[in-house]
Short mmCIF file of C-alpha atoms in Angstrom, two decimals:
data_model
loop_
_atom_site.label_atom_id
_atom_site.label_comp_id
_atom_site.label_asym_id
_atom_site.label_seq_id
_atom_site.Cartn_x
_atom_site.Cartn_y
_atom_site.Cartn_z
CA UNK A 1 13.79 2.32 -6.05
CA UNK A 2 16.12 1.59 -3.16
CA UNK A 3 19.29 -0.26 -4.58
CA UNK A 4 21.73 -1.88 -2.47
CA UNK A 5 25.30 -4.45 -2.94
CA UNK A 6 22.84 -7.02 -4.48
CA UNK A 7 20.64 -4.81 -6.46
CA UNK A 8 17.13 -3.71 -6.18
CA UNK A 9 15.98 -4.14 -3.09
CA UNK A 10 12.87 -2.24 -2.33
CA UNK A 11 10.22 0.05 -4.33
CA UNK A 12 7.74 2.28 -4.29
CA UNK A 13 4.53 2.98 -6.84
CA UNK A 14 2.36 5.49 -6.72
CA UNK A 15 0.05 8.20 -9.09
CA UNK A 16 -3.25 9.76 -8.59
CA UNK A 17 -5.90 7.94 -6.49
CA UNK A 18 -8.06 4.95 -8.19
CA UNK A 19 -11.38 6.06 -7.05
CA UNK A 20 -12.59 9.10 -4.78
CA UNK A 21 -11.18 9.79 -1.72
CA UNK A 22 -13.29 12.02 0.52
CA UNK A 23 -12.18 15.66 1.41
CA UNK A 24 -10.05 15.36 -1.96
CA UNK A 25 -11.24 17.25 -4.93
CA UNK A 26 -13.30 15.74 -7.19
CA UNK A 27 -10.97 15.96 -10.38
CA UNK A 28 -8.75 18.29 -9.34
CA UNK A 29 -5.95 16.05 -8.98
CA UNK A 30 -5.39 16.38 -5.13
CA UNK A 31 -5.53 12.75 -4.23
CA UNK A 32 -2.47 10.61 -4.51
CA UNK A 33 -2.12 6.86 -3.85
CA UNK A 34 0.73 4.71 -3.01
CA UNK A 35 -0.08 1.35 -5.42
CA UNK A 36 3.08 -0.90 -4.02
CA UNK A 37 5.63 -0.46 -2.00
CA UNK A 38 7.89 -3.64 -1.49
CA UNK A 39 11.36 -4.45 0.14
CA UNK A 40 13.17 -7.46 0.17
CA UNK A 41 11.50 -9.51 3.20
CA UNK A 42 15.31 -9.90 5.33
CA UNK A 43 15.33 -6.04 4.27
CA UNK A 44 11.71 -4.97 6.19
CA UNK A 45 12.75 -2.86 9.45
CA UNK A 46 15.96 -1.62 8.25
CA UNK A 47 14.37 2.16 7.10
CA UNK A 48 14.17 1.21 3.40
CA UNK A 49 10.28 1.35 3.14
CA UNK A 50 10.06 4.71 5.95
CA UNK A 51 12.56 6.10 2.93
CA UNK A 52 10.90 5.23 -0.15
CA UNK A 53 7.73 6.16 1.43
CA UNK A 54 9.06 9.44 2.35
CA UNK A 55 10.44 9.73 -1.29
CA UNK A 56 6.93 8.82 -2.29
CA UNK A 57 5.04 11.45 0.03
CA UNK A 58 7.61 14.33 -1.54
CA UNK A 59 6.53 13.87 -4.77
CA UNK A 60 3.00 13.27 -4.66
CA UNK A 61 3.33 16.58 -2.74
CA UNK A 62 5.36 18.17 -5.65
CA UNK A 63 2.86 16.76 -8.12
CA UNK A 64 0.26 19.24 -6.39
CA UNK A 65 -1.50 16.34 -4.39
CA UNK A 66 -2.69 17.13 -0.63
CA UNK A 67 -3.89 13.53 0.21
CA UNK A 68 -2.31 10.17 -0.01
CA UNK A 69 -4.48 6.74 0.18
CA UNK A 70 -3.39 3.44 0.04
CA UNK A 71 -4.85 -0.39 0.37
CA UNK A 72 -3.75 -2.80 2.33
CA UNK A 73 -4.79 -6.11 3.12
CA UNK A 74 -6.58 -6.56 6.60
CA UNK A 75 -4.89 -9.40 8.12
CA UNK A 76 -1.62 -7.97 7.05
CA UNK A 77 -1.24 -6.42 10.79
CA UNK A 78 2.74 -5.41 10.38
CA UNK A 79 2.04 -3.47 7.35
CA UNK A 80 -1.13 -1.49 9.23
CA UNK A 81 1.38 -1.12 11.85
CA UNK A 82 4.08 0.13 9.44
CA UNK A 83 1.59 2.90 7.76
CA UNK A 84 -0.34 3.78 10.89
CA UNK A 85 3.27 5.34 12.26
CA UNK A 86 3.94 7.00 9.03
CA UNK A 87 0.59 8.62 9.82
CA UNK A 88 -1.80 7.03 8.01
CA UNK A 89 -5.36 5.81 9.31
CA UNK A 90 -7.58 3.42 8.71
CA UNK A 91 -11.01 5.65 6.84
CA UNK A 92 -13.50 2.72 7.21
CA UNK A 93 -13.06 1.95 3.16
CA UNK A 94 -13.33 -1.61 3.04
CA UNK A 95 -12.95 -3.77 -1.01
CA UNK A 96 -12.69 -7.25 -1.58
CA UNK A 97 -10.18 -8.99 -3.95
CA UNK A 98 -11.34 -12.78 -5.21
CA UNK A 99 -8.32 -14.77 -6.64
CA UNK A 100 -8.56 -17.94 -7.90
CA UNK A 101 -6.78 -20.92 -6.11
CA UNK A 102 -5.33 -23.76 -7.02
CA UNK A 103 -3.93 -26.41 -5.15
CA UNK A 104 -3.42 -30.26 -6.03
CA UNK A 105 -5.99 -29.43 -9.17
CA UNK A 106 -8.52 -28.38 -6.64
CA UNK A 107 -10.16 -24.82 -7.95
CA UNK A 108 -11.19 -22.70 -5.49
CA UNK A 109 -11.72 -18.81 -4.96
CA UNK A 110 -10.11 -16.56 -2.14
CA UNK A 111 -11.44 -13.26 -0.45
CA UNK A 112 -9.16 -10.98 0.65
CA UNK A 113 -10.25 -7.67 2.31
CA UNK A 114 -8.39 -4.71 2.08
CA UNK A 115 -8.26 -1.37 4.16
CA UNK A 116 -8.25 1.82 2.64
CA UNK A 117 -5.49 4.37 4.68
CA UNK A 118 -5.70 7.77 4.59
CA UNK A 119 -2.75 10.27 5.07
CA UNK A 120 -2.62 14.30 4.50
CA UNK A 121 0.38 15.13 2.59
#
């Protein structure tokens, strides 16, 4: 967690990988994934994510994991810019989210598509 005058103002949250993640182990524990990572939107470009992702990458490495993987939503194009130059890439792992919406009592569902990133450790 990244604290500053105010408080919290950014985290990270992250454990062993969801699914399989090729070259990784099957069951051997050496496939991490970052779940979250927020900071406080006025906060993004100031270093707090580059450091809690750092923070993040030390421990999964500590924790005896060689690969980290992470999601993230495809039309989100400053985060894939943000983990592309902490050296992830893009794998070609695509999954789709469907959330319910509703606006002015109208029910409807949303797709999002996220992008599964890749990073050796």
């Amino acid at each position: 967690m990244a604290v500053g005058e105010r408080g919290p103002v950014g985290w990270v949250c992250f454990g062993p990988a969801r699914g399989e993640v090729p070259g990784a182990a099957p069951g051997a524990g050496r496939a991490g994934e970052v779940y979250a990572l927020y900071v406080a939107p006025d906060l993004i470009g100031t270093g707090i994510g580059r450091g809690l992702l750092a923070e993040a990458h030390a421990a999964m490495r500590g924790q005896g994991f060689a690969t980290s993987a992470l999601w993230v939503l495809r039309d989100n194009r400053r985060a894939r810019r943000f983990y592309t130059r902490a050296g992830y890439a893009a794998d070609g792992a695509t999954q789709d989210d469907v959330y319910e919406d509703i606006h002015e009592g109208v029910h409807r569902d949303v797709t999002l598509t996220e992008l599964r990133y890749l990073r050796e450790l």
